[in-house]
PDB file of C-alpha atoms in Angstrom:
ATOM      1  CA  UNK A 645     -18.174  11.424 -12.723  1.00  0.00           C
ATOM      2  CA  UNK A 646     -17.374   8.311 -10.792  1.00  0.00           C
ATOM      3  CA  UNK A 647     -16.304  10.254  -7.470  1.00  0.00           C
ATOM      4  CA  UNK A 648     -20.110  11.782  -8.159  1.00  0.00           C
ATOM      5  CA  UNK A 649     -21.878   8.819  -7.863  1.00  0.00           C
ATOM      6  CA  UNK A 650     -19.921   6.642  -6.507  1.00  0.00           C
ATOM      7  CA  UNK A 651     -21.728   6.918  -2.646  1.00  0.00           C
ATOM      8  CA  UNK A 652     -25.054   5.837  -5.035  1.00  0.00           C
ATOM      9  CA  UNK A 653     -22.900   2.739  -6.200  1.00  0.00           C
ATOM     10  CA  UNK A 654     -21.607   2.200  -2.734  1.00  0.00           C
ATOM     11  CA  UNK A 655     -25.311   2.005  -1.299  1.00  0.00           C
ATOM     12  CA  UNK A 656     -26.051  -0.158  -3.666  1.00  0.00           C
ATOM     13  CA  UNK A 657     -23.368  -2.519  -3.673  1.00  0.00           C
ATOM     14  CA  UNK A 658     -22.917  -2.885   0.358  1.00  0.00           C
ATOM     15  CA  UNK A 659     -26.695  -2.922   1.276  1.00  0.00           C
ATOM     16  CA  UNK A 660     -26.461   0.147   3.278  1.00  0.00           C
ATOM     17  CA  UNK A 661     -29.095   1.825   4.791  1.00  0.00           C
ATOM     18  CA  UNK A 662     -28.966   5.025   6.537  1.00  0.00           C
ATOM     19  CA  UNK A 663     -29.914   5.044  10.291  1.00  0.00           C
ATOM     20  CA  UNK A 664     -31.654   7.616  12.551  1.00  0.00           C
ATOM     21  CA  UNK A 665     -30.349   8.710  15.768  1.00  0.00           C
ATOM     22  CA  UNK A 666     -33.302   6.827  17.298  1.00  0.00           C
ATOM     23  CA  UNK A 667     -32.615   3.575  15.768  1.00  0.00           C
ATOM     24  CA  UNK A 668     -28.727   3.546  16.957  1.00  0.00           C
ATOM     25  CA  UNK A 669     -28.642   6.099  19.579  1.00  0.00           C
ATOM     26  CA  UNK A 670     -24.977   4.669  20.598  1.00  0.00           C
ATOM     27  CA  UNK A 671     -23.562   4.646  17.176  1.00  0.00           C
ATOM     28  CA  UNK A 672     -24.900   8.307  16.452  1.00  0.00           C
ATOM     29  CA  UNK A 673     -23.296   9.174  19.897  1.00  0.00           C
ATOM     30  CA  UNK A 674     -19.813   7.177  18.808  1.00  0.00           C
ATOM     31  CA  UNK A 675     -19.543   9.429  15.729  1.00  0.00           C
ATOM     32  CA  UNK A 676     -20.682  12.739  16.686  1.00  0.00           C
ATOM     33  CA  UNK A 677     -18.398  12.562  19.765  1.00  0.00           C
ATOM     34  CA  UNK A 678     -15.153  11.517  17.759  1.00  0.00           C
ATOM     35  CA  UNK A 679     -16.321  14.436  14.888  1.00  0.00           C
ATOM     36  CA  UNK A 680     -16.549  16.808  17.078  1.00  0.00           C
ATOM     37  CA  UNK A 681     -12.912  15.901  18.500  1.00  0.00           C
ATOM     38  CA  UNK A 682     -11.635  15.443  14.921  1.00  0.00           C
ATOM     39  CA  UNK A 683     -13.053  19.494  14.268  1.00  0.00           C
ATOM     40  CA  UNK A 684     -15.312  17.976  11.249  1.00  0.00           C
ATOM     41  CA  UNK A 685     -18.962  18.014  11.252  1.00  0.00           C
ATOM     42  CA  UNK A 686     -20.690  14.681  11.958  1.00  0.00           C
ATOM     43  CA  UNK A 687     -20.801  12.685   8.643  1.00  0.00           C
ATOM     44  CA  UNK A 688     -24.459  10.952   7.831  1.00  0.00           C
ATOM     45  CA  UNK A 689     -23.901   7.368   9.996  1.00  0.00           C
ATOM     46  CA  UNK A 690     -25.143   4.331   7.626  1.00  0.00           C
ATOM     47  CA  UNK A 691     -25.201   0.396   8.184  1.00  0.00           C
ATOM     48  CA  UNK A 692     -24.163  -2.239   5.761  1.00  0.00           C
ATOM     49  CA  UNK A 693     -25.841  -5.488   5.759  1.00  0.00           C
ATOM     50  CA  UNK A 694     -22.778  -7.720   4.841  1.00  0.00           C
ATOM     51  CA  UNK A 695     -21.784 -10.014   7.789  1.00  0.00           C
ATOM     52  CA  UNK A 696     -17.962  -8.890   7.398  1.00  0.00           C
ATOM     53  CA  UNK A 697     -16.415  -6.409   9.721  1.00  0.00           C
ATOM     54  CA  UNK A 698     -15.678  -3.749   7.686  1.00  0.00           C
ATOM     55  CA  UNK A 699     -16.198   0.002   8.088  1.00  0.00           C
ATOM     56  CA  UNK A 700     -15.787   2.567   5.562  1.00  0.00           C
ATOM     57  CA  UNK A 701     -16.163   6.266   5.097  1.00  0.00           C
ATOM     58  CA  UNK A 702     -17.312   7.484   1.827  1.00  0.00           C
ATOM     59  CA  UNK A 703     -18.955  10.309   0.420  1.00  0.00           C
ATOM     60  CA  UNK A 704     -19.067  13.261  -2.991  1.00  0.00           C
ATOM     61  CA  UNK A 705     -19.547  16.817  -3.085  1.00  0.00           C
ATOM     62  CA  UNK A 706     -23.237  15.855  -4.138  1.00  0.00           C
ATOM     63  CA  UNK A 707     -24.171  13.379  -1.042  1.00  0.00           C
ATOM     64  CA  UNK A 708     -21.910  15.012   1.658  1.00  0.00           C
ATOM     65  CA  UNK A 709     -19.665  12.868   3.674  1.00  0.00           C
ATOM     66  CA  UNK A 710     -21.043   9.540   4.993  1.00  0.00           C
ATOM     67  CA  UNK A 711     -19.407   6.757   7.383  1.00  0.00           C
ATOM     68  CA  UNK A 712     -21.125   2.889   7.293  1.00  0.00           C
ATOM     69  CA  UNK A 713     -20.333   0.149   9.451  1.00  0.00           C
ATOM     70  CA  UNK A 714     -21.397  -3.463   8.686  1.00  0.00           C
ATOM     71  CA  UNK A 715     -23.644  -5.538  10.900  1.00  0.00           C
ATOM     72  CA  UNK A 716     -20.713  -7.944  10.660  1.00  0.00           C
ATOM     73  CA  UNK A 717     -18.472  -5.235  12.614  1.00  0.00           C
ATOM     74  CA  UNK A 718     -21.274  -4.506  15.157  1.00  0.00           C
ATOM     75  CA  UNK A 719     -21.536  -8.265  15.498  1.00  0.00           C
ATOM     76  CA  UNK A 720     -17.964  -8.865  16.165  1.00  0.00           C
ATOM     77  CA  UNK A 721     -16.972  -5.951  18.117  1.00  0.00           C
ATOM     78  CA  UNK A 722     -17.330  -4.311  21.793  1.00  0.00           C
ATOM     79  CA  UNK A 723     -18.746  -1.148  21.584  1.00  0.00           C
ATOM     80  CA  UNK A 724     -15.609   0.566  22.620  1.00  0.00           C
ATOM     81  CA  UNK A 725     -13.796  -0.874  19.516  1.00  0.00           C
ATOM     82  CA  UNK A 726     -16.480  -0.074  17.290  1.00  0.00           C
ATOM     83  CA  UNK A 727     -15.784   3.670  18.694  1.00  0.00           C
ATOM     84  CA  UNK A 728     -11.991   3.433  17.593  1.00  0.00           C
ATOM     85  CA  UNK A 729     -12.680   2.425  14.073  1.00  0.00           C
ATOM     86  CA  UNK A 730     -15.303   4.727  13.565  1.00  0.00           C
ATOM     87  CA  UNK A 731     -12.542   7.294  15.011  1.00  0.00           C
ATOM     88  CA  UNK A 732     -10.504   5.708  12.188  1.00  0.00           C
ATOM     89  CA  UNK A 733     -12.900   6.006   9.584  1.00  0.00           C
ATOM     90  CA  UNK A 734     -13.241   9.810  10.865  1.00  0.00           C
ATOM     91  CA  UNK A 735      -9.440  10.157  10.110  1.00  0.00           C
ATOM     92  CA  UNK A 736      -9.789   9.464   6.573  1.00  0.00           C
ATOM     93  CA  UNK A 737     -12.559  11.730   6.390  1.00  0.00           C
ATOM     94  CA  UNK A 738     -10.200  14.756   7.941  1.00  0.00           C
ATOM     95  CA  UNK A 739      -7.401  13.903   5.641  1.00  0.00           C
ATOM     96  CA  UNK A 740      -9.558  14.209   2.432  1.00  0.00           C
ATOM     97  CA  UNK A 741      -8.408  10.473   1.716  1.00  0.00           C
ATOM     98  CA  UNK A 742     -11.223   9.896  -0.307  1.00  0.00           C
ATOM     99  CA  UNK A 743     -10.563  12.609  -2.780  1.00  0.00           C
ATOM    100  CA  UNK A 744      -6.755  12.163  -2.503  1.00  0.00           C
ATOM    101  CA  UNK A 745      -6.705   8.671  -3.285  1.00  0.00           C
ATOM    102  CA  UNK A 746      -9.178   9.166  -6.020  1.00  0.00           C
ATOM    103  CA  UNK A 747      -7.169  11.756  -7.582  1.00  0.00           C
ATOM    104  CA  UNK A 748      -4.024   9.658  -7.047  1.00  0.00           C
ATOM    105  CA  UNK A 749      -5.281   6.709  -8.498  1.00  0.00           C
ATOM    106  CA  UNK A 750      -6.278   8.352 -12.035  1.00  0.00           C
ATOM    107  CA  UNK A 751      -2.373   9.400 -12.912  1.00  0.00           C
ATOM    108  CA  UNK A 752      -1.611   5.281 -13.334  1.00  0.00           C
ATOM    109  CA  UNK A 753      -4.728   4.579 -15.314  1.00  0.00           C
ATOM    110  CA  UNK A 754      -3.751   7.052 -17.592  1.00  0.00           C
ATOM    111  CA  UNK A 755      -0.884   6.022 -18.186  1.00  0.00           C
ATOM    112  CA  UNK A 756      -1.835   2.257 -18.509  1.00  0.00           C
ATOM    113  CA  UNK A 757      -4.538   3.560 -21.344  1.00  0.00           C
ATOM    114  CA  UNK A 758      -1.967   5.598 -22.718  1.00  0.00           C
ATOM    115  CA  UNK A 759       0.558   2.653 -23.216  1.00  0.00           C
ATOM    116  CA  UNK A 760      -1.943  -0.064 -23.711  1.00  0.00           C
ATOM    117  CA  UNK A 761      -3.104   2.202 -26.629  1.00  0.00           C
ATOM    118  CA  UNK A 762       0.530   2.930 -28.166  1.00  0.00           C
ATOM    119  CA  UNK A 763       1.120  -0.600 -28.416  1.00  0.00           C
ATOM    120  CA  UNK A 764      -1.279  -1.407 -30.532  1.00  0.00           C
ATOM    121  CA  UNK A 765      -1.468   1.324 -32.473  1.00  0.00           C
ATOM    122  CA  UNK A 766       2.447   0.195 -33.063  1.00  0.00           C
ATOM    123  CA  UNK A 767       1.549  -2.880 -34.723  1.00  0.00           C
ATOM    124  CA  UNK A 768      -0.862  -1.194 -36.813  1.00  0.00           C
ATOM    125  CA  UNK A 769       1.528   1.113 -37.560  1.00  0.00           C
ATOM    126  CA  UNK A 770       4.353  -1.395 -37.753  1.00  0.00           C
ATOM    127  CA  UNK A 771       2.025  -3.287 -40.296  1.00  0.00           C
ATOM    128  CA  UNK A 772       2.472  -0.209 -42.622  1.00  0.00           C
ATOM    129  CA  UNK A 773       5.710   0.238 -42.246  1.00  0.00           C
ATOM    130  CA  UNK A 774       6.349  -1.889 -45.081  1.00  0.00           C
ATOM    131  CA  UNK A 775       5.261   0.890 -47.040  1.00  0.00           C
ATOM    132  CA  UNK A 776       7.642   3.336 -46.150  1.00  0.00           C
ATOM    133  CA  UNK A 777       6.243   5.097 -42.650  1.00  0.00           C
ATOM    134  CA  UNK A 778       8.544   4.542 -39.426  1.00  0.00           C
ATOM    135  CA  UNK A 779       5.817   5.585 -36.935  1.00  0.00           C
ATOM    136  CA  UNK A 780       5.419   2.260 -35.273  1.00  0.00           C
ATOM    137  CA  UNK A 781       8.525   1.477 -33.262  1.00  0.00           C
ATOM    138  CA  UNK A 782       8.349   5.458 -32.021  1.00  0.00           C
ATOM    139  CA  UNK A 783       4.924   4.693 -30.908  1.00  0.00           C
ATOM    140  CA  UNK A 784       5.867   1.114 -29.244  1.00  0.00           C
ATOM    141  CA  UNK A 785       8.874   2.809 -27.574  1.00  0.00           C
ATOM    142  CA  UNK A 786       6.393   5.794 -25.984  1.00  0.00           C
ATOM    143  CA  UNK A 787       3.915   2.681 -25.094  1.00  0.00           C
ATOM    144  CA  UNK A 788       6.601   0.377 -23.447  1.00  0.00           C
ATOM    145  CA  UNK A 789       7.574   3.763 -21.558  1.00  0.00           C
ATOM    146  CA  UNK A 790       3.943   4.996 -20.307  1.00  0.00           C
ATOM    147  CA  UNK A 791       3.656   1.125 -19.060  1.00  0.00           C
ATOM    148  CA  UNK A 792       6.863   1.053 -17.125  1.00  0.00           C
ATOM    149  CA  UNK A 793       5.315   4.428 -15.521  1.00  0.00           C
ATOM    150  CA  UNK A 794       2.344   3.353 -15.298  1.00  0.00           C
ATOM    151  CA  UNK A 795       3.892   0.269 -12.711  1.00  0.00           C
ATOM    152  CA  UNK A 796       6.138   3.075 -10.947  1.00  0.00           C
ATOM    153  CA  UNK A 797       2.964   4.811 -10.181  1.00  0.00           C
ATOM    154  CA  UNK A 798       1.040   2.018  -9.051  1.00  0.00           C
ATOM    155  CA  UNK A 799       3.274   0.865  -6.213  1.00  0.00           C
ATOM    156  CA  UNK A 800       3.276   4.646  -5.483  1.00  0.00           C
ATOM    157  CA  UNK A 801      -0.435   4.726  -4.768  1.00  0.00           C
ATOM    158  CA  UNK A 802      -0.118   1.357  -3.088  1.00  0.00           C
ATOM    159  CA  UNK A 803       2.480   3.411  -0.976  1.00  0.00           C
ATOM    160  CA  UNK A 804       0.385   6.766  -0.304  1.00  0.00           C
ATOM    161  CA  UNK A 805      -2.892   4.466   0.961  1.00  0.00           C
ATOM    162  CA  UNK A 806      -1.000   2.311   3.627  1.00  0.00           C
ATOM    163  CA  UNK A 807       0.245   5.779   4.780  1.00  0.00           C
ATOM    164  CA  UNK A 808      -2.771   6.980   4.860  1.00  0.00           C
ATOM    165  CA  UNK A 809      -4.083   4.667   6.511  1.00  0.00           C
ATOM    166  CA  UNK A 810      -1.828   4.633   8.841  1.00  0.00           C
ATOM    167  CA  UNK A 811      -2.643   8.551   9.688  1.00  0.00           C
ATOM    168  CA  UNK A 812      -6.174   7.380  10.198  1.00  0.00           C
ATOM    169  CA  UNK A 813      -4.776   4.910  12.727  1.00  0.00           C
ATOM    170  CA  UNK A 814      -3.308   7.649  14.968  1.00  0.00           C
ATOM    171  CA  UNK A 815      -6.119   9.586  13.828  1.00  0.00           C
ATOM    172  CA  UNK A 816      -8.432   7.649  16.019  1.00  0.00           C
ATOM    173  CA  UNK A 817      -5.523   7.142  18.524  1.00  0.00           C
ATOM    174  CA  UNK A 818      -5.716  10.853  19.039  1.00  0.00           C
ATOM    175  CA  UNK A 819      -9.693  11.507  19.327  1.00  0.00           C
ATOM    176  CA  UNK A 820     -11.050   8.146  21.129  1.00  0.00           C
ATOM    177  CA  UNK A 821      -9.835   7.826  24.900  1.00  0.00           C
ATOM    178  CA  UNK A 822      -7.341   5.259  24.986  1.00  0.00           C
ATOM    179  CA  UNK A 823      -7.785   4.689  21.319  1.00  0.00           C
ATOM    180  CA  UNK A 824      -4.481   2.975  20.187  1.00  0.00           C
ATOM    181  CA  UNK A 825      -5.399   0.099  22.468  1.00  0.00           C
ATOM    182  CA  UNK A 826      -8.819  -0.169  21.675  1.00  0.00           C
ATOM    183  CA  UNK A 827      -8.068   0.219  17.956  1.00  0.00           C
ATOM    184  CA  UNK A 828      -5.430  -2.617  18.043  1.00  0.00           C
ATOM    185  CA  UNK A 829      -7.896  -5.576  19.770  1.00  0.00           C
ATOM    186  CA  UNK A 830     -11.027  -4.540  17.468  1.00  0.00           C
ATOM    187  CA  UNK A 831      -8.176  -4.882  14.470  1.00  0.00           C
ATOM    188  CA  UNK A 832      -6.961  -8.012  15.880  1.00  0.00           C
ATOM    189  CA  UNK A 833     -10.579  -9.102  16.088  1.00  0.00           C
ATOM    190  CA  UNK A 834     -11.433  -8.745  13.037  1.00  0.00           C
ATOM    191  CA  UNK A 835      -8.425 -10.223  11.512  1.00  0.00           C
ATOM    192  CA  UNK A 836      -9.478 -13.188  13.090  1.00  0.00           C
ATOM    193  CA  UNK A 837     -12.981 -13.507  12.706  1.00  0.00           C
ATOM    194  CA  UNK A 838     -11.690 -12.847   8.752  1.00  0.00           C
ATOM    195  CA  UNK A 839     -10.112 -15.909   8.492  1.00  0.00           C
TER     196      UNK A 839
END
């Protein structure tokens, strides 16, 4: 349900507003040129109103694939770099990243509710142990396990989304003329303008 809706959230959240091809002819032309050398068809092109540079692509089965970028990152960057992020942003969008981190992420959160729940059913049940049951310290033993998993799995997602992100990196390295360079100084860029 949440990867459903979560491009109506997004909207919501960021400010963004989709744009026409005649209100940012160059962005339109930035994307469709790098989805067209990425082999994907052109996502819907969007602009946050937050003054951060930040892009991000986004989407559901129900809204279709969508890529914003924030007046903040239009502010901040030459048009060249804005090209290799959006070539980044593409990258996740080839890769399924959205989906695969979504799917990813829902393993440790089960795991965490699974736990969480086992340990307090174990003092309940540790409560009426008193009374002759010997369910509790089963229960806290399967808790304190799904827990420790649950941390094993986190720093595994943590893992899988800096690689991925670093496929969307030579994603856009790949698809935007001389796009490793240009992707490094709009990085740098922001980084700095972050601080």
């Amino acid at each position: 349900l949440q990867w459903l809706i979560a491009p109506y959230l997004i909207d919501a959240l960021y400010r963004v507003k989709a744009v026409s091809r005649s209100e940012e002819p160059e962005l339109y032309e930035m994307v469709e040129r790098a989805s067209q050398r990425s082999g994907i068809n052109p996502p819907r092109v969007a602009i946050a109103t937050v003054p951060i540079p930040n892009a991000f692509a986004y989407g559901s089965p129900l809204t279709g694939s969508r890529i914003a970028v924030t007046t903040g990152l239009l502010n901040t960057l030459d048009a060249e770099e804005v090209e290799a992020v959006i070539g980044h942003e593409l990258g996740h969008l080839r890769h399924r990243d959205v989906q695969i981190m979504m799917f990813v992420s829902i393993l440790p959160a089960l795991f965490y509710y699974i736990g969480y729940s086992l340990m307090w059913s174990s003092m309940y049940y540790g409560r009426r142990d008193d009374r002759g049951r010997g369910d509790g310290s089963l229960a806290a033993l399967i808790g304190f396990a799904s827990i420790a998993f649950y941390w094993i799995l986190t720093l595994f997602t943590l893992y899988l989304s800096r690689l991925r992100e670093y496929y969307a990196d030579r994603h856009s390295a790949t698809v935007v003329d001389d796009g490793a360079r240009k992707l490094s100084e709009g990085l740098a860029k922001i980084a700095y303008s972050t601080e």
